[in-house]
């Protein structure tokens, strides 16, 4: 095996499945890779329509191991040989985020809540690792590729966790086909990173406004608290990443 790129998927939900599927389908023509997926959830019947790796028989089973099996099956069927995958049955939290990210070369973030998105962004910047973020709320979605060392970063665009009731997909709901589309965009930005062609950028799609893709460069913000010249974020303060309650 040549030099292996270590890829961390945060979440095996709709976005993780869609970007993972596109990556697996393309793996045969990409440099060697090892995949880690972190998720502690089980497959739910309600989400099958947008979680492309899972089928009816998977309902109630842990997502991570099933994601790994389907990823490897797909990659091998396409002729990929230099691919390995494993799962971590856990949640990405302030206590484990930096160590997990430090052990990988690039992070694929498809979390359904802002706390995890900002945690990934901040931990990745502290570890100088690039992230491919993606998010979908109702009819709109985006994929975002950071700089090589996470400068520019997610906070250059989204300053901080929303203080009021946030519109996350866990609360607002999402449109299934849009998840597949945004997951494919996320995989595309990841593949650019894997082949050394990445540029920091944001790709946005609004299904209700014609569905056209808009791509623009992501610019580093001088006063960004995470990657700016006088950055104030030097460690992960667990009290900052509180999940909104949406039981
Ligand atoms: Zn920044």
Coordinates of C-alpha atoms and ligand atoms in Angstrom, one line a residue:
X1 CA 0.0 0.0 0.0
X2 CA 1.2 3.5 -0.8
X3 CA 0.7 6.4 1.7
X4 CA -2.7 5.9 3.3
X5 CA -5.0 8.9 3.9
X6 CA -6.9 8.5 7.2
X7 CA -10.4 9.8 7.0
X8 CA -12.7 10.4 10.0
X9 CA -16.5 10.4 9.3
X10 CA -18.3 12.1 12.2
X11 CA -21.8 10.6 12.0
X12 CA -23.2 7.8 10.0
X13 CA -26.5 9.6 9.3
X14 CA -27.9 10.9 6.0
X15 CA -24.9 13.0 5.0
X16 CA -22.4 10.4 6.2
X17 CA -24.1 7.6 4.3
X18 CA -24.4 9.7 1.1
X19 CA -20.8 11.0 1.1
X20 CA -19.6 7.6 2.2
X21 CA -21.4 5.9 -0.6
X22 CA -20.0 8.3 -3.3
X23 CA -16.5 7.9 -1.8
X24 CA -16.8 4.1 -1.8
X25 CA -18.0 4.0 -5.4
X26 CA -14.9 6.1 -6.4
X27 CA -12.3 4.5 -4.1
X28 CA -10.8 2.3 -6.8
X29 CA -9.4 5.3 -8.6
X30 CA -8.3 7.2 -5.4
X31 CA -5.2 7.0 -3.3
X32 CA -5.2 4.3 -0.5
X33 CA -7.4 5.2 2.4
X34 CA -8.5 4.1 5.8
X35 CA -11.9 5.1 7.1
X36 CA -13.0 5.6 10.6
X37 CA -16.7 6.3 11.3
X38 CA -17.8 7.4 14.8
X39 CA -21.5 7.0 15.7
X40 CA -23.2 5.4 18.6
X41 CA -26.7 5.3 17.2
X42 CA -28.9 2.5 15.8
X43 CA -30.6 2.4 12.5
X44 CA -34.2 3.8 12.7
X45 CA -37.0 3.0 10.2
X46 CA -37.9 6.7 10.1
X47 CA -34.5 7.6 8.5
X48 CA -34.1 4.8 6.0
X49 CA -35.2 7.0 3.0
X50 CA -32.2 9.3 3.4
X51 CA -29.6 6.9 5.0
X52 CA -28.5 5.2 1.8
X53 CA -26.3 2.5 3.4
X54 CA -29.1 1.0 5.5
X55 CA -32.0 -1.2 4.6
X56 CA -35.1 -2.6 6.4
X57 CA -33.2 -5.5 7.8
X58 CA -30.8 -3.1 9.5
X59 CA -33.4 -1.4 11.7
X60 CA -32.3 -1.6 15.3
X61 CA -28.7 -2.5 14.5
X62 CA -25.8 -0.3 15.3
X63 CA -25.0 2.1 12.5
X64 CA -21.2 2.1 12.7
X65 CA -20.5 -1.6 11.9
X66 CA -23.2 -1.6 9.2
X67 CA -21.7 1.6 7.6
X68 CA -18.3 -0.1 7.6
X69 CA -19.6 -3.3 6.0
X70 CA -21.5 -1.4 3.3
X71 CA -18.6 0.9 2.6
X72 CA -16.2 -2.0 2.1
X73 CA -18.6 -4.1 0.1
X74 CA -19.2 -1.1 -2.3
X75 CA -15.5 -0.2 -2.6
X76 CA -14.5 -3.8 -3.2
X77 CA -17.2 -4.3 -5.8
X78 CA -15.8 -1.4 -7.7
X79 CA -12.3 -2.9 -7.6
X80 CA -10.8 -0.9 -4.7
X81 CA -8.1 -3.0 -2.9
X82 CA -6.3 -0.5 -0.8
X83 CA -9.2 0.5 1.5
X84 CA -9.7 -0.4 5.2
X85 CA -12.5 0.7 7.5
X86 CA -13.5 0.5 11.2
X87 CA -16.0 2.1 13.4
X88 CA -15.9 3.7 16.9
X89 CA -19.1 3.1 18.8
X90 CA -19.1 6.5 20.6
X91 CA -20.2 10.1 20.2
X92 CA -17.7 12.8 19.3
X93 CA -17.5 14.8 22.6
X94 CA -15.1 17.4 24.0
X95 CA -13.2 14.7 25.9
X96 CA -12.3 12.7 22.8
X97 CA -12.5 15.1 19.9
X98 CA -8.9 16.3 19.7
X99 CA -7.3 12.8 20.0
X100 CA -9.6 11.3 17.4
X101 CA -9.1 14.1 15.0
X102 CA -5.3 14.1 15.6
X103 CA -5.2 10.5 14.5
X104 CA -6.6 11.3 11.0
X105 CA -5.7 13.4 8.0
X106 CA -9.1 14.8 7.1
X107 CA -12.5 15.0 8.8
X108 CA -15.9 14.6 7.1
X109 CA -18.5 16.3 9.3
X110 CA -22.1 15.6 8.8
X111 CA -23.5 16.1 12.3
X112 CA -27.2 17.1 12.8
X113 CA -26.5 19.7 15.5
X114 CA -24.4 22.8 15.9
X115 CA -22.6 21.7 19.1
X116 CA -20.9 18.9 17.2
X117 CA -20.2 21.0 14.1
X118 CA -18.4 23.7 16.2
X119 CA -16.6 21.1 18.2
X120 CA -15.3 19.4 15.1
X121 CA -14.3 22.8 13.7
X122 CA -12.5 24.0 16.8
X123 CA -10.7 20.7 17.5
X124 CA -9.6 20.3 13.9
X125 CA -8.2 23.8 13.9
X126 CA -6.3 23.1 17.1
X127 CA -4.9 19.9 15.5
X128 CA -4.3 21.7 12.2
X129 CA -6.5 19.3 10.2
X130 CA -8.8 20.1 7.3
X131 CA -12.5 19.5 7.5
X132 CA -15.2 18.9 4.9
X133 CA -18.4 20.1 6.6
X134 CA -21.9 19.7 5.3
X135 CA -25.4 20.6 6.6
X136 CA -29.0 20.5 5.4
X137 CA -32.0 22.3 7.0
X138 CA -35.3 21.9 5.3
X139 CA -34.8 22.9 1.6
X140 CA -31.3 24.3 1.7
X141 CA -27.9 22.8 2.2
X142 CA -24.2 23.4 1.9
X143 CA -20.8 21.7 1.8
X144 CA -17.7 23.6 2.9
X145 CA -14.1 22.7 2.5
X146 CA -11.7 24.4 4.9
X147 CA -8.0 25.2 4.3
X148 CA -5.4 22.6 4.7
X149 CA -4.8 23.4 8.4
X150 CA -8.4 24.6 8.9
X151 CA -7.5 28.2 8.0
X152 CA -9.9 29.4 6.7
X153 CA -12.3 27.5 8.9
X154 CA -16.0 27.0 9.7
X155 CA -15.9 29.9 12.2
X156 CA -14.7 32.3 9.4
X157 CA -18.3 31.8 8.0
X158 CA -20.5 30.8 11.0
X159 CA -19.2 32.8 14.0
X160 CA -20.6 30.8 16.9
X161 CA -23.4 28.4 18.1
X162 CA -26.8 30.0 17.8
X163 CA -28.0 31.3 21.2
X164 CA -31.7 31.0 20.4
X165 CA -33.6 27.9 19.3
X166 CA -31.4 26.7 16.4
X167 CA -32.8 25.5 13.1
X168 CA -31.0 22.1 12.9
X169 CA -32.2 19.2 11.0
X170 CA -32.9 17.3 14.2
X171 CA -35.6 19.9 14.9
X172 CA -36.6 21.4 11.5
X173 CA -36.6 18.2 9.4
X174 CA -34.8 17.8 6.1
X175 CA -35.7 16.8 2.5
X176 CA -34.3 13.4 1.7
X177 CA -33.2 14.0 -1.9
X178 CA -31.3 17.1 -0.8
X179 CA -29.4 15.1 1.8
X180 CA -28.2 12.8 -1.1
X181 CA -27.2 15.8 -3.2
X182 CA -25.3 17.6 -0.4
X183 CA -23.6 14.4 0.6
X184 CA -22.4 13.9 -3.0
X185 CA -21.1 17.5 -3.0
X186 CA -19.3 16.8 0.3
X187 CA -17.7 13.7 -1.2
X188 CA -16.7 15.7 -4.2
X189 CA -14.9 18.3 -2.0
X190 CA -13.3 15.4 0.0
X191 CA -12.0 13.8 -3.3
X192 CA -10.5 17.2 -4.3
X193 CA -8.7 17.1 -0.9
X194 CA -7.6 13.5 -1.4
X195 CA -6.0 14.2 -4.8
X196 CA -4.4 17.4 -3.8
X197 CA -6.7 19.7 -5.7
X198 CA -8.7 21.3 -2.8
X199 CA -9.4 25.0 -2.5
X200 CA -11.3 26.3 0.5
X201 CA -14.8 27.0 -0.6
X202 CA -18.5 26.9 0.1
X203 CA -21.0 25.2 -2.2
X204 CA -24.6 26.2 -1.4
X205 CA -27.9 24.9 -2.8
X206 CA -31.4 26.1 -2.2
X207 CA -33.9 23.7 -3.6
X208 CA -36.8 26.2 -3.5
X209 CA -34.9 28.8 -5.4
X210 CA -34.3 26.8 -8.5
X211 CA -31.9 24.4 -6.9
X212 CA -28.8 25.9 -8.6
X213 CA -25.5 25.3 -7.0
X214 CA -23.5 28.4 -5.9
X215 CA -19.8 28.0 -5.2
X216 CA -17.7 30.7 -3.7
X217 CA -14.2 30.8 -2.2
X218 CA -14.1 30.6 1.6
X219 CA -11.9 33.5 2.9
X220 CA -10.0 33.6 6.2
X221 CA -11.5 36.2 8.5
X222 CA -8.7 38.2 10.2
X223 CA -10.7 38.4 13.5
X224 CA -11.8 34.7 13.5
X225 CA -11.6 33.4 17.1
X226 CA -10.4 30.0 15.9
X227 CA -8.0 30.7 13.1
X228 CA -7.5 34.5 13.0
X229 CA -4.3 36.4 13.8
X230 CA -5.3 36.9 17.4
X231 CA -7.3 33.7 17.9
X232 CA -8.8 33.3 21.3
X233 CA -9.6 29.5 21.1
X234 CA -6.6 27.6 22.4
X235 CA -8.4 24.6 24.0
X236 CA -11.6 22.8 24.0
X237 CA -13.9 24.1 26.8
X238 CA -16.5 21.5 27.2
X239 CA -19.1 23.9 28.6
X240 CA -19.2 25.7 25.2
X241 CA -20.5 22.7 23.2
X242 CA -23.9 22.1 24.7
X243 CA -26.4 20.2 22.6
X244 CA -29.8 21.9 22.3
X245 CA -32.4 19.8 23.9
X246 CA -34.8 18.5 21.3
X247 CA -36.2 15.3 22.7
Ligands
LIG1 ZN1 -11.5 30.8 10.9

